[in-house]
Coordinates of C-alpha atoms and ligand atoms in Angstrom, one line a residue:
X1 CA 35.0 -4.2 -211.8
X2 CA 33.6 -0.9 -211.2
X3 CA 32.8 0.3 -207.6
X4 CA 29.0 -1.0 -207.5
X5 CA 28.5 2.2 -204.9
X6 CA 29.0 4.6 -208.1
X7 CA 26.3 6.2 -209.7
X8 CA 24.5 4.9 -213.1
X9 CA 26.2 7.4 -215.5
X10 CA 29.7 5.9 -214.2
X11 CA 28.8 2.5 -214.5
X12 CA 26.8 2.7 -218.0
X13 CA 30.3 3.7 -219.0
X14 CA 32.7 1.9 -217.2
X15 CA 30.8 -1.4 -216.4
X16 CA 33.1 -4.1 -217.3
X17 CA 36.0 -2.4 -218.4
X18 CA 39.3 -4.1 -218.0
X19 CA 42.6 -2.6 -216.6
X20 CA 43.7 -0.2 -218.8
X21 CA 46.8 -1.2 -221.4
X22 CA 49.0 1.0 -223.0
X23 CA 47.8 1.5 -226.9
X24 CA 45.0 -0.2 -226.5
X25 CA 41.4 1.4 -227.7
X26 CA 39.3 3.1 -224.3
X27 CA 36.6 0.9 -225.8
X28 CA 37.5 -2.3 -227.9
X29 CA 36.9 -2.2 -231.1
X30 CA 35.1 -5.0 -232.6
X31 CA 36.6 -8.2 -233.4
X32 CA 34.9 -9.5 -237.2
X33 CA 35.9 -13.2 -237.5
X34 CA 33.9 -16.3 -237.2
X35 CA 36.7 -19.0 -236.9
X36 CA 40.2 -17.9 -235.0
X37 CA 43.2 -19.1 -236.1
X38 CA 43.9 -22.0 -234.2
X39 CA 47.5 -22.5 -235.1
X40 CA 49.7 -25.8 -234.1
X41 CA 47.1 -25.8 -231.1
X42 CA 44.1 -27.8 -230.0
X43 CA 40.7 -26.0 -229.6
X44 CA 40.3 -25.5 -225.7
X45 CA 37.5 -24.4 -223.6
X46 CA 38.0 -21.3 -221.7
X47 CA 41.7 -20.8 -224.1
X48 CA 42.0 -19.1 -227.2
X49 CA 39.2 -18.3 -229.1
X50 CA 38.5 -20.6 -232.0
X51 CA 34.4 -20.1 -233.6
X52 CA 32.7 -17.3 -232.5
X53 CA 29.1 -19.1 -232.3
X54 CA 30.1 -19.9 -228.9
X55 CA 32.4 -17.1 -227.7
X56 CA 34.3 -13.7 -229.2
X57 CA 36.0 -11.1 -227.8
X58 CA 33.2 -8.6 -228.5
X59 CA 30.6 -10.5 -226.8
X60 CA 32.8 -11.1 -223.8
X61 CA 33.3 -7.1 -223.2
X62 CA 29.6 -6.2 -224.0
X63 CA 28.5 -9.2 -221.7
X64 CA 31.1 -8.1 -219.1
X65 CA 29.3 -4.5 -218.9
X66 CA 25.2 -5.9 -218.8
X67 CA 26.1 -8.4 -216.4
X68 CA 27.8 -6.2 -214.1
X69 CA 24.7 -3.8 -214.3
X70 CA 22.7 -6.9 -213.5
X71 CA 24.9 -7.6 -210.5
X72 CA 25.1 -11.5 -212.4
X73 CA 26.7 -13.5 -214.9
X74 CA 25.3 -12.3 -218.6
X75 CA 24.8 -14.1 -221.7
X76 CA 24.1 -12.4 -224.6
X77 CA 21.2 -13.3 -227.5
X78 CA 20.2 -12.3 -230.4
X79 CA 16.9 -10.9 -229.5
X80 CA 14.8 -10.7 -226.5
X81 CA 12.9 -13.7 -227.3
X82 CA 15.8 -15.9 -228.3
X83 CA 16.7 -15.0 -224.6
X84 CA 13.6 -15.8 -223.2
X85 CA 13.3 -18.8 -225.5
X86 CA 16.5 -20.2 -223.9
X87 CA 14.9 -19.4 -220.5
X88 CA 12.0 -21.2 -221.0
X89 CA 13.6 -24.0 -222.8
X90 CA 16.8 -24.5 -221.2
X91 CA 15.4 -24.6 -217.7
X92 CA 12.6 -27.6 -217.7
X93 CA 11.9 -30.8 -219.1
X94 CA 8.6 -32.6 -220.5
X95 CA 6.0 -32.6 -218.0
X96 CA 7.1 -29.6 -216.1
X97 CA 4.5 -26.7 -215.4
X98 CA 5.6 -23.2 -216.0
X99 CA 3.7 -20.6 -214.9
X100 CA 4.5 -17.4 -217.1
X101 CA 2.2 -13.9 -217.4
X102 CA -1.3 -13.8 -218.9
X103 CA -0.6 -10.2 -219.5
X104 CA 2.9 -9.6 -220.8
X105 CA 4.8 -9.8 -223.8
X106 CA 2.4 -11.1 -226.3
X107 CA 5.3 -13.3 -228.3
X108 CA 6.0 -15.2 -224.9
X109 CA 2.3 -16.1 -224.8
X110 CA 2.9 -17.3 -228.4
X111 CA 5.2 -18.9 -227.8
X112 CA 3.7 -21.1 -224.8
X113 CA 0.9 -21.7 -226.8
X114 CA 2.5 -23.1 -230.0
X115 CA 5.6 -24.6 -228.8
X116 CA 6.1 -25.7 -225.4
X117 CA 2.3 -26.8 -224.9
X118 CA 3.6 -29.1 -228.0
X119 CA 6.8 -30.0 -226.4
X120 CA 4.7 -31.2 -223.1
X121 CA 5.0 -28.4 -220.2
X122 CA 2.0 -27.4 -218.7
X123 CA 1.4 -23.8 -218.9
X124 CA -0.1 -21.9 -216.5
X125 CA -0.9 -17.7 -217.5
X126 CA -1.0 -15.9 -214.5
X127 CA -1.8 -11.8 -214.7
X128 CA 0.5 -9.9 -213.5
X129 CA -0.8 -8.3 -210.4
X130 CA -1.9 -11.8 -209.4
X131 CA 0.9 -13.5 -209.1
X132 CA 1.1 -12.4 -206.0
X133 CA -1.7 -13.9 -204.5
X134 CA -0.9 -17.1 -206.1
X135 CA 2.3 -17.4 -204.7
X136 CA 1.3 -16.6 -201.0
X137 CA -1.8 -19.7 -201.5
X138 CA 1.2 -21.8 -201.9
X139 CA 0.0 -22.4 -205.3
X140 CA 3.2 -22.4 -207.1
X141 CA 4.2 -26.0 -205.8
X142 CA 4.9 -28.4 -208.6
X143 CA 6.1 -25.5 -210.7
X144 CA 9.3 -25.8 -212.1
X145 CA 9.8 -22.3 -213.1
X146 CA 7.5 -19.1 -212.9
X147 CA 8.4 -15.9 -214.8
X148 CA 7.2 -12.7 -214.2
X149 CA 7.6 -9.5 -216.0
X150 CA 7.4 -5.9 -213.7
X151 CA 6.3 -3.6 -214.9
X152 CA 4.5 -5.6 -217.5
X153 CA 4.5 -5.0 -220.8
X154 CA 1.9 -3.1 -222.1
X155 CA -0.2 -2.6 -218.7
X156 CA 2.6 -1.5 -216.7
X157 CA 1.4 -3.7 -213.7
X158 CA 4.4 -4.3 -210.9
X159 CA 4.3 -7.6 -208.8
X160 CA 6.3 -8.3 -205.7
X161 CA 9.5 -10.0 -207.0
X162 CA 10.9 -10.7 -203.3
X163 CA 7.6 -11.9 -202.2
X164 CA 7.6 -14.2 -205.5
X165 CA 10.8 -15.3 -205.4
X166 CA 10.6 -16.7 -201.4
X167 CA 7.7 -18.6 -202.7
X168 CA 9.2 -20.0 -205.5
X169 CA 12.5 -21.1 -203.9
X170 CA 9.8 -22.7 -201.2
X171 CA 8.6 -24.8 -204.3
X172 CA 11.7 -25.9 -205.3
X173 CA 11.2 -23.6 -208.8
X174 CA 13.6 -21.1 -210.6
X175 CA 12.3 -17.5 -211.1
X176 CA 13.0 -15.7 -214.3
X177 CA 12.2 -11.7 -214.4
X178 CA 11.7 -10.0 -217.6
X179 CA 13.5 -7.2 -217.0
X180 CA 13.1 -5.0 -220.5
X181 CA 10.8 -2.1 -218.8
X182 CA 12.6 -1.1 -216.1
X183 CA 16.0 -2.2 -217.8
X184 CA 19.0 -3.5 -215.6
X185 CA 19.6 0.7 -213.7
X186 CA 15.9 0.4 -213.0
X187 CA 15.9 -2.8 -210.9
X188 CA 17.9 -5.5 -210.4
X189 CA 16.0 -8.7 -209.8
X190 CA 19.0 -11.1 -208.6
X191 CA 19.5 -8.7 -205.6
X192 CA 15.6 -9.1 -205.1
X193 CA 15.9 -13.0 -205.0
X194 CA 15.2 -14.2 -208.8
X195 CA 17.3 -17.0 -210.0
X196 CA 17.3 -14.9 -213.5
X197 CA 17.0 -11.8 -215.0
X198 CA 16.2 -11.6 -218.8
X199 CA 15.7 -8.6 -221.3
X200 CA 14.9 -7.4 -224.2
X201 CA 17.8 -5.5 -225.2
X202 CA 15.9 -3.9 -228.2
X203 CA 14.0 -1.7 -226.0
X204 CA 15.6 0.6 -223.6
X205 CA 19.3 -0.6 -223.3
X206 CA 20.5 -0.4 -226.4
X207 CA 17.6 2.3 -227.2
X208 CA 18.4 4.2 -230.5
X209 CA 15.9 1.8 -232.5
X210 CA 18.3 0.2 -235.0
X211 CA 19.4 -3.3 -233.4
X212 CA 17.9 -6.5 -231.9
X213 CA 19.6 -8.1 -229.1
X214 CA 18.6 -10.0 -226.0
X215 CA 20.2 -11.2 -222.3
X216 CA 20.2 -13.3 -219.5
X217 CA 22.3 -12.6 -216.6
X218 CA 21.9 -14.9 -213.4
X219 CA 24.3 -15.1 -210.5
X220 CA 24.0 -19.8 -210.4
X221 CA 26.7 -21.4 -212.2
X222 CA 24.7 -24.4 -213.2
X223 CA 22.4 -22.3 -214.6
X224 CA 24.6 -20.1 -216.4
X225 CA 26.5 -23.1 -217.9
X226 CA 22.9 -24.7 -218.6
X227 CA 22.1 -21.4 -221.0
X228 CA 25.4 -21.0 -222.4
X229 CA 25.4 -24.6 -223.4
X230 CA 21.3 -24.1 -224.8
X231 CA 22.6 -20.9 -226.7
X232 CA 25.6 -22.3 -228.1
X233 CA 24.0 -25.1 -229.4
X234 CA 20.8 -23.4 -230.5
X235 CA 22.8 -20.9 -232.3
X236 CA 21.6 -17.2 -231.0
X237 CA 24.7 -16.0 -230.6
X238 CA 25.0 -12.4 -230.8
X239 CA 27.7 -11.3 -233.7
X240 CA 30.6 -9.2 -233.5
X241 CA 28.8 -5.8 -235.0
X242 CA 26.1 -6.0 -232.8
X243 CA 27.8 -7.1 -229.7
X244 CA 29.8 -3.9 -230.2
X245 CA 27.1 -1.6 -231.1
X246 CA 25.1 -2.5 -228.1
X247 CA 27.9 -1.9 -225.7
X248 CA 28.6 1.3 -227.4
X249 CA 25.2 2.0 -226.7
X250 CA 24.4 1.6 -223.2
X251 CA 27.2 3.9 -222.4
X252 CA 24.1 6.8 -222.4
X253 CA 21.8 4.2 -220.7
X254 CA 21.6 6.4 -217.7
X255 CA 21.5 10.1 -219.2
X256 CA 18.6 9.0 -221.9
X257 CA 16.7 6.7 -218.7
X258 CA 16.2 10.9 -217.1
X259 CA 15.4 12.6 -219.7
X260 CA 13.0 9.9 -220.9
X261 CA 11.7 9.6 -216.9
X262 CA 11.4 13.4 -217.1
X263 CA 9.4 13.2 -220.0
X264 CA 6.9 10.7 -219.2
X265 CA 6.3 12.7 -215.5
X266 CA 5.0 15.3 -217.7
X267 CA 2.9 13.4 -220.6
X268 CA 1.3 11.3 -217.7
X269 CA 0.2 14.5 -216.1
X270 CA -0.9 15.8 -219.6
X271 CA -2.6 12.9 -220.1
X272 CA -4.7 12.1 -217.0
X273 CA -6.0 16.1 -216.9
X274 CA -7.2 16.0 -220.4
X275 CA -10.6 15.0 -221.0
X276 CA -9.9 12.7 -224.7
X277 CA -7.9 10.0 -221.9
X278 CA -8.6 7.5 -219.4
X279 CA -6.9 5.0 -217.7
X280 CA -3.2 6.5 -217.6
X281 CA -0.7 4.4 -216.4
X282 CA 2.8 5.2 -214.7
X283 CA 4.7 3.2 -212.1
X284 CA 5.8 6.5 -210.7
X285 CA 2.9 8.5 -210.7
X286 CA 1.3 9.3 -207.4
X287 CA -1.7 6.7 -207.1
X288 CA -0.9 4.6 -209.4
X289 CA -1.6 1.1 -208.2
X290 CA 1.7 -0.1 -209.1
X291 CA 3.3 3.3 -207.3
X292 CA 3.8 1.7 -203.9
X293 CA 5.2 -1.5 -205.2
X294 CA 7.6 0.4 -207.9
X295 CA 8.6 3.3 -205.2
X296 CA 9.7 0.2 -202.6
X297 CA 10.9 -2.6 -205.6
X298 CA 12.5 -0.4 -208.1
X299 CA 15.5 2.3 -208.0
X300 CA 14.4 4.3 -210.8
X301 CA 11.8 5.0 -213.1
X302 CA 11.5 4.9 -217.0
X303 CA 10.2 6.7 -220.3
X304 CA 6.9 4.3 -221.0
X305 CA 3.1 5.5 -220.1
X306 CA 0.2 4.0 -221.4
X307 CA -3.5 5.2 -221.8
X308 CA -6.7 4.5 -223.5
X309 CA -8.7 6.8 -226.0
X310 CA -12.0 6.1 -227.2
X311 CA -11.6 4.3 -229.6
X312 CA -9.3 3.3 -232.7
X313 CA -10.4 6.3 -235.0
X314 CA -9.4 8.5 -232.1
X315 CA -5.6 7.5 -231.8
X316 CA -6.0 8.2 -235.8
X317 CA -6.5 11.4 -235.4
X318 CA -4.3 11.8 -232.1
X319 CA -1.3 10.6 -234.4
X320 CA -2.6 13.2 -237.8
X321 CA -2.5 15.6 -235.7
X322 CA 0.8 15.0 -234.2
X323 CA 4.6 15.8 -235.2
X324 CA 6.7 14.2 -232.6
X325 CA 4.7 11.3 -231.5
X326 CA 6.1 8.8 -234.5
X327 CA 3.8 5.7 -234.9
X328 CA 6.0 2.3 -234.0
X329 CA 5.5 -0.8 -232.3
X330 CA 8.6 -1.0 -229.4
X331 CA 9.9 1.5 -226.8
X332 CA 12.7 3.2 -225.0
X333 CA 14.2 4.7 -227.7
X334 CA 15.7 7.9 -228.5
X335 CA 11.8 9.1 -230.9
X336 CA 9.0 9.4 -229.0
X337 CA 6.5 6.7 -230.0
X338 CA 3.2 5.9 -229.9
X339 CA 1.7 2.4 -230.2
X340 CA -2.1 0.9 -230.6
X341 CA -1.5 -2.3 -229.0
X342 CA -4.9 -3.4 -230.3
X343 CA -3.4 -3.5 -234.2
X344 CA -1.2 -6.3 -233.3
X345 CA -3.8 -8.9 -232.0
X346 CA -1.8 -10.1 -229.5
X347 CA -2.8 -8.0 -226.3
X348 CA -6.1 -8.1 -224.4
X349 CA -6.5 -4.5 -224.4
X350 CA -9.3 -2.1 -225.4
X351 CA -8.9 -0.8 -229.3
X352 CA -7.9 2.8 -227.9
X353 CA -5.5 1.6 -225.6
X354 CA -1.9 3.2 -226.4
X355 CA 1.8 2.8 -224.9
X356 CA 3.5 5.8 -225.2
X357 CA 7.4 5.9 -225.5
X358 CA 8.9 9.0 -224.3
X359 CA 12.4 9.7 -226.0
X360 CA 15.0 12.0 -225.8
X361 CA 13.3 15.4 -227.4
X362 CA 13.0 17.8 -225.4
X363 CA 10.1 17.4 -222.6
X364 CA 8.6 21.0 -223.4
X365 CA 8.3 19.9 -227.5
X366 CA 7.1 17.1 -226.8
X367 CA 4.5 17.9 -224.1
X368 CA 3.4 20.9 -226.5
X369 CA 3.1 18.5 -229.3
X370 CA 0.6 16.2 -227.7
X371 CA -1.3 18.4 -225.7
X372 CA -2.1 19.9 -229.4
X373 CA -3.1 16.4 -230.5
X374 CA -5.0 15.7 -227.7
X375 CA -7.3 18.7 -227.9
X376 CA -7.6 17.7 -232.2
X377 CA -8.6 14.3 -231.2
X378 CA -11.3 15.9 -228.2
X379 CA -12.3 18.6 -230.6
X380 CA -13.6 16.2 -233.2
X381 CA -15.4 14.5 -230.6
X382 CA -17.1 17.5 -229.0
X383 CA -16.3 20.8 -230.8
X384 CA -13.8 23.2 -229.9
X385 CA -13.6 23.0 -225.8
Ligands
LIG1 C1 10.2 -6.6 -226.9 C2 10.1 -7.4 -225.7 C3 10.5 -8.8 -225.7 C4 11.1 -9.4 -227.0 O1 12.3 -8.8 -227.4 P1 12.8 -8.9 -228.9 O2 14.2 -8.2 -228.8 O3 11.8 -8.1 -229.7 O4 12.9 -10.3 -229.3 C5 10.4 -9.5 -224.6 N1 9.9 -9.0 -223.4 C6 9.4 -7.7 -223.4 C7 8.9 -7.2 -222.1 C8 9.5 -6.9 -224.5 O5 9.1 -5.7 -224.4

């Protein structure tokens, strides 16, 4: 295990790494098979591999790295939501009330709505910079487990996760964090008191845009053998390429996290002097109502801002008028992207309203890039300014 007192760039490489052996790769290679010989032996838990739909040797590694970031135990998914999904489902029974974000990732709201309503939980959307409050009323008795996601995905709303958490353990309930914004450098919501910390692993982890993957780390054993047991039998067992691929990956978790942070200090001061923008949000800006909470809560900030521009006509024109800020749907990645949230039906946000992903350009392109935009998009408005 690495010295947890190093710095991020030494443990997004070295997190998890086994002693050294002679011959062996610095980084394991993957491991492509699906059933392991098994030889004259039996199969055995915790022995030699046998199907890799419930273990492999490239999913232990890659889980032995997130999961010492997360300061837990991880299991890996295939997604985000097949992670959250196990979360959700491995963690009550029929009758149970969940409370889960009114504002957060819109496929979790799905989700509750067509699925676990079915299955009988009670659901209970609480927005994010509410939760709070709830919790400190005492109304999260009867709940068998809340989740919260800080900073929430698209509003970029933080909620007290120690505050939470004390509450929740008061009502007898586990406490799941979506952890995807602020990824596992950014906070680490075991060490704030949270039973679980989950993640898309899509987003910012992995961050180059070209896999799907998903975790849950926690630090109870009952739980962890609960999830494995879910996953394994559910099937969202990551495979050997990805596995490998993500741990590959999060080796430049830390030097992509500054320049993205870098980045979005400098579009979020773009943005909130130029007269085509309201509403900019970033954890880490000063007077931001989530900057006290995220300065306190949080140990580093992140690459995603979001805005709001007239209307749907003017992030057109923001985007024609643009050559670095790409049009996509997801964030943290290495291309700077630009999403109308609106487009996908699933958020309660105004038509203009925009989450910006800074990537790994350089900050003076990209700040030049938009600031060009930005004056197209207020010029068609109002004339040239
Ligand atoms: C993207 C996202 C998810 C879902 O992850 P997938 O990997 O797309 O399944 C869950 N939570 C948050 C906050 C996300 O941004």
């Amino acid at each position: 295990m690495t010295d947890p007192g190093r710095g991020d760039g030494t443990r997004s490489v070295r997190a998890g790494e086994p002693d050294p052996v002679a011959g062996a790769p610095l980084r394991p290679s993957p491991v492509f098979a699906a059933p392991f010989h098994l030889a004259d032996a039996p199969p055995r838990a915790g022995g030699a591999d046998s199907y890799a739909r419930t273990e492999h040797p490239t999913l232990r590694a890659f889980e032995a790295a997130v999961g010492e970031l997360d300061g837990g135990r991880c299991l890996s998914f295939a997604t985000g939501m097949a992670a959250i999904s196990a979360v959700l489902l491995a963690a009550v029974r029929a009758g149970d009330r969940v409370v889960l974000p009114s504002d957060g990732y819109y496929a979790t709201r799905l989700l509750a709505r067509d699925d676990l309503e079915r299955l009988g939980l009670r659901v209970d959307l609480v927005a994010t910079p509410e939760i709070g409050a709830v919790a400190a009323r005492g109304d999260l008795e009867g709940a068998a487990l809340v989740l919260l996601e800080t900073p929430s995905n698209p509003l970029l709303d933080v909620c007290d996760i120690a505050a939470v958490a004390a509450a929740t353990r008061a009502a007898g309930a586990v406490l799941a964090v979506d952890n995807t914004t602020a990824t596992p450098l950014g906070q680490r919501p075991l060490a704030l008191g949270a039973d679980i910390t989950v993640a898309s692993d899509t987003k910012a982890l992995t961050g180059h845009s070209d896999l799907l993957l998903g975790h849950v780390s926690t630090t109870d054993e009952a739980l962890h053998a609960r999830l494995k047991g879910f996953r394994d039998r559910t099937g969202g067992t990551p495979g050997p390429f990805e596995a490998w691929l993500g741990h590959r990956s999060m080796s430049t978790l830390d030097l992509r996290l500054a320049r993205q942070a870098q980045t979005a200090a400098a579009v979020a001061d773009l943005l909130a002097q130029h007269p085509a923008v309201t509403g900019v949000r970033w954890p880490w800006r000063p007077g931001d109502p989530s900057s006290a909470l995220a300065a306190r809560q949080m140990l580093r900030p992140n690459g995603v801002v979001s805005a709001e521009l007239a209307d749907e006509a003017a992030v057109g024109r923001l985007l024609a008028a643009s050559r670095l800020w790409t049009a996509a749907t997801s964030f943290g990645g290495v291309h700077s992207t630009l999403d109308r949230r609106a487009q996908w039906g699933g958020d309660a946000v105004p038509p203009g309203f925009v989450r910006l992903s800074c990537g790994i350009e350089d900050t003076a392109d990209l700040v030049a890039d938009l600031a060009a935009a930005l004056d197209a998009v207020h010029d068609a408005a109002h004339g040239p300014r």
